[in-house]
């Protein structure tokens, strides 16, 4: 167990200046990293009007936040790195002809189609007992409900006006929505799609930190009936209270019984439980401004309650030069495999399908939303992790959204969901679309 006696307490955060890029030290894991229908589109006029209001609001937010970000040492660009900027998401409906489904590629024997559209900012997806697909978003502040009508999909804005409601979970017919530090429960939701009820506000019971940085969440009920909730680091790299930030927590459904499942997890927005063993597996984002190729984003398995997975000191064998002290990487639980530098893993799910070939049925599928803090783009694809004994191997599965020749991207995969028929849904946050991947005829 790592010595945590030097960790700040009481929510204290210590930020550090950059020490500049550093090469990945020590051994590297043996892994090969691979560098549909309509959904009831909202009226175009309404979307344009809403987009104008959102742009104005976010412009004001950016102006207000800019001085604070400029003074945050851990987010300053090192002088030896280029001026890289993030990629703002599209907040309006993408015309059908502009959705790049024809550019998508999947392995031989699979087919991919446009399954739904008209859902700006769509991220995580889950399916209710009645067949409704619920989907969260970040920037646009919506939760969608999508119905499969056979020959077409009908989508609607179920909830709106929330702050980054990227985390959704279902239990006993109730939809739980995580909107930064807020935790809301909408009871009997699938029978009330036309008039959603007022939520039960569980925020005080969960008592999540009020930070915004890395506070958007993926939430999920585990096989133990507990709600698993990550709390990211409120920084790029900094030391934190290791019981409060950079953790994965679990709660009883009412917010009681808080426990720390994993520590040292900088920003996990995708995890799942092994279909047989129930073991928690999660992806994690490495920090920015350390170099084009370090640190990698990673996949982890939780083998011990409360184990420390390295942040802010280490990512695997890579010791962060920006964090002083004598903590060694051998102290921490190592990742299962590196997914690639700055690839931004979002949805991370075990295969739950009988229609895919046997070789794909014991794999983890990961939506790699794609980089911003790297000169040559990485990610923008769906990858799988397969296992050969003790070896984890990363392979591309759905590609075509990253244009190597122009160093541009055409879409950003974010959510993954296996349907009862064994097909796989992939949400594209940038284009507000859902693709369906199936095997055979």
mmCIF file of N, CA, C and O in Angstrom, residues 276-315:
data_model
loop_
_atom_site.group_PDB
_atom_site.id
_atom_site.type_symbol
_atom_site.label_atom_id
_atom_site.label_comp_id
_atom_site.label_asym_id
_atom_site.label_seq_id
_atom_site.Cartn_x
_atom_site.Cartn_y
_atom_site.Cartn_z
ATOM 1 N N UNK A 276 -18.792 -11.683 -16.143
ATOM 2 C CA UNK A 276 -18.788 -12.910 -15.340
ATOM 3 C C UNK A 276 -18.329 -12.670 -13.912
ATOM 4 O O UNK A 276 -18.987 -13.073 -12.951
ATOM 5 N N UNK A 277 -17.213 -11.973 -13.749
ATOM 6 C CA UNK A 277 -16.612 -11.801 -12.423
ATOM 7 C C UNK A 277 -17.128 -10.573 -11.682
ATOM 8 O O UNK A 277 -17.002 -10.487 -10.463
ATOM 9 N N UNK A 278 -17.680 -9.588 -12.423
ATOM 10 C CA UNK A 278 -18.123 -8.346 -11.795
ATOM 11 C C UNK A 278 -16.995 -7.385 -11.477
ATOM 12 O O UNK A 278 -17.227 -6.328 -10.880
ATOM 13 N N UNK A 279 -15.767 -7.701 -11.884
ATOM 14 C CA UNK A 279 -14.620 -6.835 -11.603
ATOM 15 C C UNK A 279 -14.733 -5.518 -12.363
ATOM 16 O O UNK A 279 -15.136 -5.476 -13.523
ATOM 17 N N UNK A 280 -14.368 -4.418 -11.692
ATOM 18 C CA UNK A 280 -14.405 -3.091 -12.298
ATOM 19 C C UNK A 280 -13.189 -2.884 -13.191
ATOM 20 O O UNK A 280 -12.045 -3.079 -12.768
ATOM 21 N N UNK A 281 -13.435 -2.466 -14.444
ATOM 22 C CA UNK A 281 -12.395 -2.066 -15.391
ATOM 23 C C UNK A 281 -12.704 -0.640 -15.815
ATOM 24 O O UNK A 281 -13.863 -0.293 -16.060
ATOM 25 N N UNK A 282 -11.664 0.195 -15.921
ATOM 26 C CA UNK A 282 -11.905 1.596 -16.262
ATOM 27 C C UNK A 282 -10.758 2.159 -17.082
ATOM 28 O O UNK A 282 -9.613 1.714 -16.990
ATOM 29 N N UNK A 283 -11.087 3.143 -17.908
ATOM 30 C CA UNK A 283 -10.069 3.883 -18.647
ATOM 31 C C UNK A 283 -9.761 5.173 -17.906
ATOM 32 O O UNK A 283 -10.538 5.635 -17.073
ATOM 33 N N UNK A 284 -8.612 5.778 -18.243
ATOM 34 C CA UNK A 284 -8.164 6.972 -17.534
ATOM 35 C C UNK A 284 -7.403 7.879 -18.490
ATOM 36 O O UNK A 284 -6.653 7.394 -19.349
ATOM 37 N N UNK A 285 -7.601 9.187 -18.340
ATOM 38 C CA UNK A 285 -6.931 10.173 -19.178
ATOM 39 C C UNK A 285 -5.629 10.622 -18.512
ATOM 40 O O UNK A 285 -5.642 11.078 -17.361
ATOM 41 N N UNK A 286 -4.524 10.539 -19.242
ATOM 42 C CA UNK A 286 -3.269 11.115 -18.771
ATOM 43 C C UNK A 286 -3.293 12.630 -18.901
ATOM 44 O O UNK A 286 -4.146 13.207 -19.588
ATOM 45 N N UNK A 287 -2.330 13.290 -18.294
ATOM 46 C CA UNK A 287 -2.363 14.748 -18.250
ATOM 47 C C UNK A 287 -1.864 15.356 -19.561
ATOM 48 O O UNK A 287 -1.282 14.703 -20.422
ATOM 49 N N UNK A 288 -2.098 16.669 -19.702
ATOM 50 C CA UNK A 288 -1.712 17.423 -20.895
ATOM 51 C C UNK A 288 -0.389 18.153 -20.663
ATOM 52 O O UNK A 288 0.120 18.250 -19.544
ATOM 53 N N UNK A 289 0.144 18.668 -21.746
ATOM 54 C CA UNK A 289 1.326 19.524 -21.742
ATOM 55 C C UNK A 289 2.571 18.838 -21.176
ATOM 56 O O UNK A 289 3.398 19.470 -20.521
ATOM 57 N N UNK A 290 2.706 17.552 -21.440
ATOM 58 C CA UNK A 290 3.941 16.849 -21.075
ATOM 59 C C UNK A 290 4.709 16.409 -22.314
ATOM 60 O O UNK A 290 5.838 15.947 -22.203
ATOM 61 N N UNK A 291 4.096 16.511 -23.485
ATOM 62 C CA UNK A 291 4.741 16.101 -24.719
ATOM 63 C C UNK A 291 3.750 15.411 -25.642
ATOM 64 O O UNK A 291 2.655 15.018 -25.233
ATOM 65 N N UNK A 292 4.121 15.279 -26.897
ATOM 66 C CA UNK A 292 3.249 14.647 -27.876
ATOM 67 C C UNK A 292 2.954 13.190 -27.556
ATOM 68 O O UNK A 292 1.860 12.700 -27.842
ATOM 69 N N UNK A 293 3.914 12.500 -26.985
ATOM 70 C CA UNK A 293 3.789 11.055 -26.829
ATOM 71 C C UNK A 293 3.767 10.558 -25.391
ATOM 72 O O UNK A 293 3.762 9.347 -25.150
ATOM 73 N N UNK A 294 3.754 11.455 -24.445
ATOM 74 C CA UNK A 294 3.625 11.081 -23.036
ATOM 75 C C UNK A 294 2.697 12.073 -22.342
ATOM 76 O O UNK A 294 2.631 13.243 -22.721
ATOM 77 N N UNK A 295 2.015 11.623 -21.293
ATOM 78 C CA UNK A 295 1.864 10.215 -20.928
ATOM 79 C C UNK A 295 0.778 9.557 -21.770
ATOM 80 O O UNK A 295 -0.016 10.257 -22.412
ATOM 81 N N UNK A 296 0.687 8.224 -21.769
ATOM 82 C CA UNK A 296 -0.416 7.584 -22.479
ATOM 83 C C UNK A 296 -1.707 7.642 -21.662
ATOM 84 O O UNK A 296 -1.682 7.776 -20.446
ATOM 85 N N UNK A 297 -2.823 7.539 -22.347
ATOM 86 C CA UNK A 297 -4.076 7.211 -21.677
ATOM 87 C C UNK A 297 -4.097 5.698 -21.473
ATOM 88 O O UNK A 297 -3.451 4.952 -22.223
ATOM 89 N N UNK A 298 -4.832 5.242 -20.479
ATOM 90 C CA UNK A 298 -4.615 3.869 -20.012
ATOM 91 C C UNK A 298 -5.914 3.140 -19.681
ATOM 92 O O UNK A 298 -6.960 3.753 -19.469
ATOM 93 N N UNK A 299 -5.801 1.808 -19.613
ATOM 94 C CA UNK A 299 -6.882 0.931 -19.176
ATOM 95 C C UNK A 299 -6.444 0.260 -17.886
ATOM 96 O O UNK A 299 -5.304 -0.226 -17.783
ATOM 97 N N UNK A 300 -7.346 0.185 -16.906
ATOM 98 C CA UNK A 300 -7.025 -0.353 -15.585
ATOM 99 C C UNK A 300 -8.047 -1.397 -15.161
ATOM 100 O O UNK A 300 -9.201 -1.368 -15.592
ATOM 101 N N UNK A 301 -7.617 -2.274 -14.284
ATOM 102 C CA UNK A 301 -8.517 -3.216 -13.609
ATOM 103 C C UNK A 301 -8.385 -2.997 -12.113
ATOM 104 O O UNK A 301 -7.273 -2.844 -11.583
ATOM 105 N N UNK A 302 -9.509 -2.962 -11.430
ATOM 106 C CA UNK A 302 -9.503 -2.772 -9.985
ATOM 107 C C UNK A 302 -9.348 -4.130 -9.306
ATOM 108 O O UNK A 302 -10.242 -4.968 -9.367
ATOM 109 N N UNK A 303 -8.194 -4.345 -8.686
ATOM 110 C CA UNK A 303 -7.929 -5.633 -8.047
ATOM 111 C C UNK A 303 -7.959 -5.563 -6.528
ATOM 112 O O UNK A 303 -7.965 -6.598 -5.869
ATOM 113 N N UNK A 304 -7.986 -4.339 -5.986
ATOM 114 C CA UNK A 304 -7.982 -4.191 -4.536
ATOM 115 C C UNK A 304 -8.710 -2.902 -4.174
ATOM 116 O O UNK A 304 -8.459 -1.850 -4.752
ATOM 117 N N UNK A 305 -9.610 -2.996 -3.216
ATOM 118 C CA UNK A 305 -10.411 -1.841 -2.812
ATOM 119 C C UNK A 305 -9.510 -0.704 -2.335
ATOM 120 O O UNK A 305 -8.632 -0.894 -1.486
ATOM 121 N N UNK A 306 -9.696 0.482 -2.932
ATOM 122 C CA UNK A 306 -8.945 1.653 -2.521
ATOM 123 C C UNK A 306 -7.544 1.746 -3.059
ATOM 124 O O UNK A 306 -6.799 2.657 -2.666
ATOM 125 N N UNK A 307 -7.134 0.861 -3.953
ATOM 126 C CA UNK A 307 -5.769 0.881 -4.486
ATOM 127 C C UNK A 307 -5.488 2.201 -5.204
ATOM 128 O O UNK A 307 -6.394 2.843 -5.751
ATOM 129 N N UNK A 308 -4.216 2.588 -5.214
ATOM 130 C CA UNK A 308 -3.771 3.832 -5.839
ATOM 131 C C UNK A 308 -3.208 3.516 -7.216
ATOM 132 O O UNK A 308 -2.322 2.676 -7.362
ATOM 133 N N UNK A 309 -3.719 4.235 -8.241
ATOM 134 C CA UNK A 309 -3.346 3.947 -9.622
ATOM 135 C C UNK A 309 -2.353 4.953 -10.204
ATOM 136 O O UNK A 309 -2.097 4.908 -11.406
ATOM 137 N N UNK A 310 -1.794 5.843 -9.373
ATOM 138 C CA UNK A 310 -0.631 6.596 -9.817
ATOM 139 C C UNK A 310 -0.716 8.095 -9.865
ATOM 140 O O UNK A 310 0.294 8.772 -9.668
ATOM 141 N N UNK A 311 -1.877 8.682 -10.176
ATOM 142 C CA UNK A 311 -1.926 10.136 -10.318
ATOM 143 C C UNK A 311 -1.716 10.825 -8.967
ATOM 144 O O UNK A 311 -2.276 10.403 -7.968
ATOM 145 N N UNK A 312 -0.940 11.903 -8.921
ATOM 146 C CA UNK A 312 -0.325 12.625 -10.038
ATOM 147 C C UNK A 312 1.117 12.220 -10.328
ATOM 148 O O UNK A 312 1.785 12.873 -11.130
ATOM 149 N N UNK A 313 1.582 11.168 -9.694
ATOM 150 C CA UNK A 313 3.006 10.847 -9.750
ATOM 151 C C UNK A 313 3.406 10.060 -10.996
ATOM 152 O O UNK A 313 4.434 10.344 -11.609
ATOM 153 N N UNK A 314 2.604 9.084 -11.363
ATOM 154 C CA UNK A 314 3.016 8.150 -12.402
ATOM 155 C C UNK A 314 1.859 7.746 -13.290
ATOM 156 O O UNK A 314 0.698 7.716 -12.857
ATOM 157 N N UNK A 315 2.202 7.408 -14.532
ATOM 158 C CA UNK A 315 1.314 6.677 -15.434
ATOM 159 C C UNK A 315 2.103 5.458 -15.889
ATOM 160 O O UNK A 315 3.002 5.564 -16.712
#
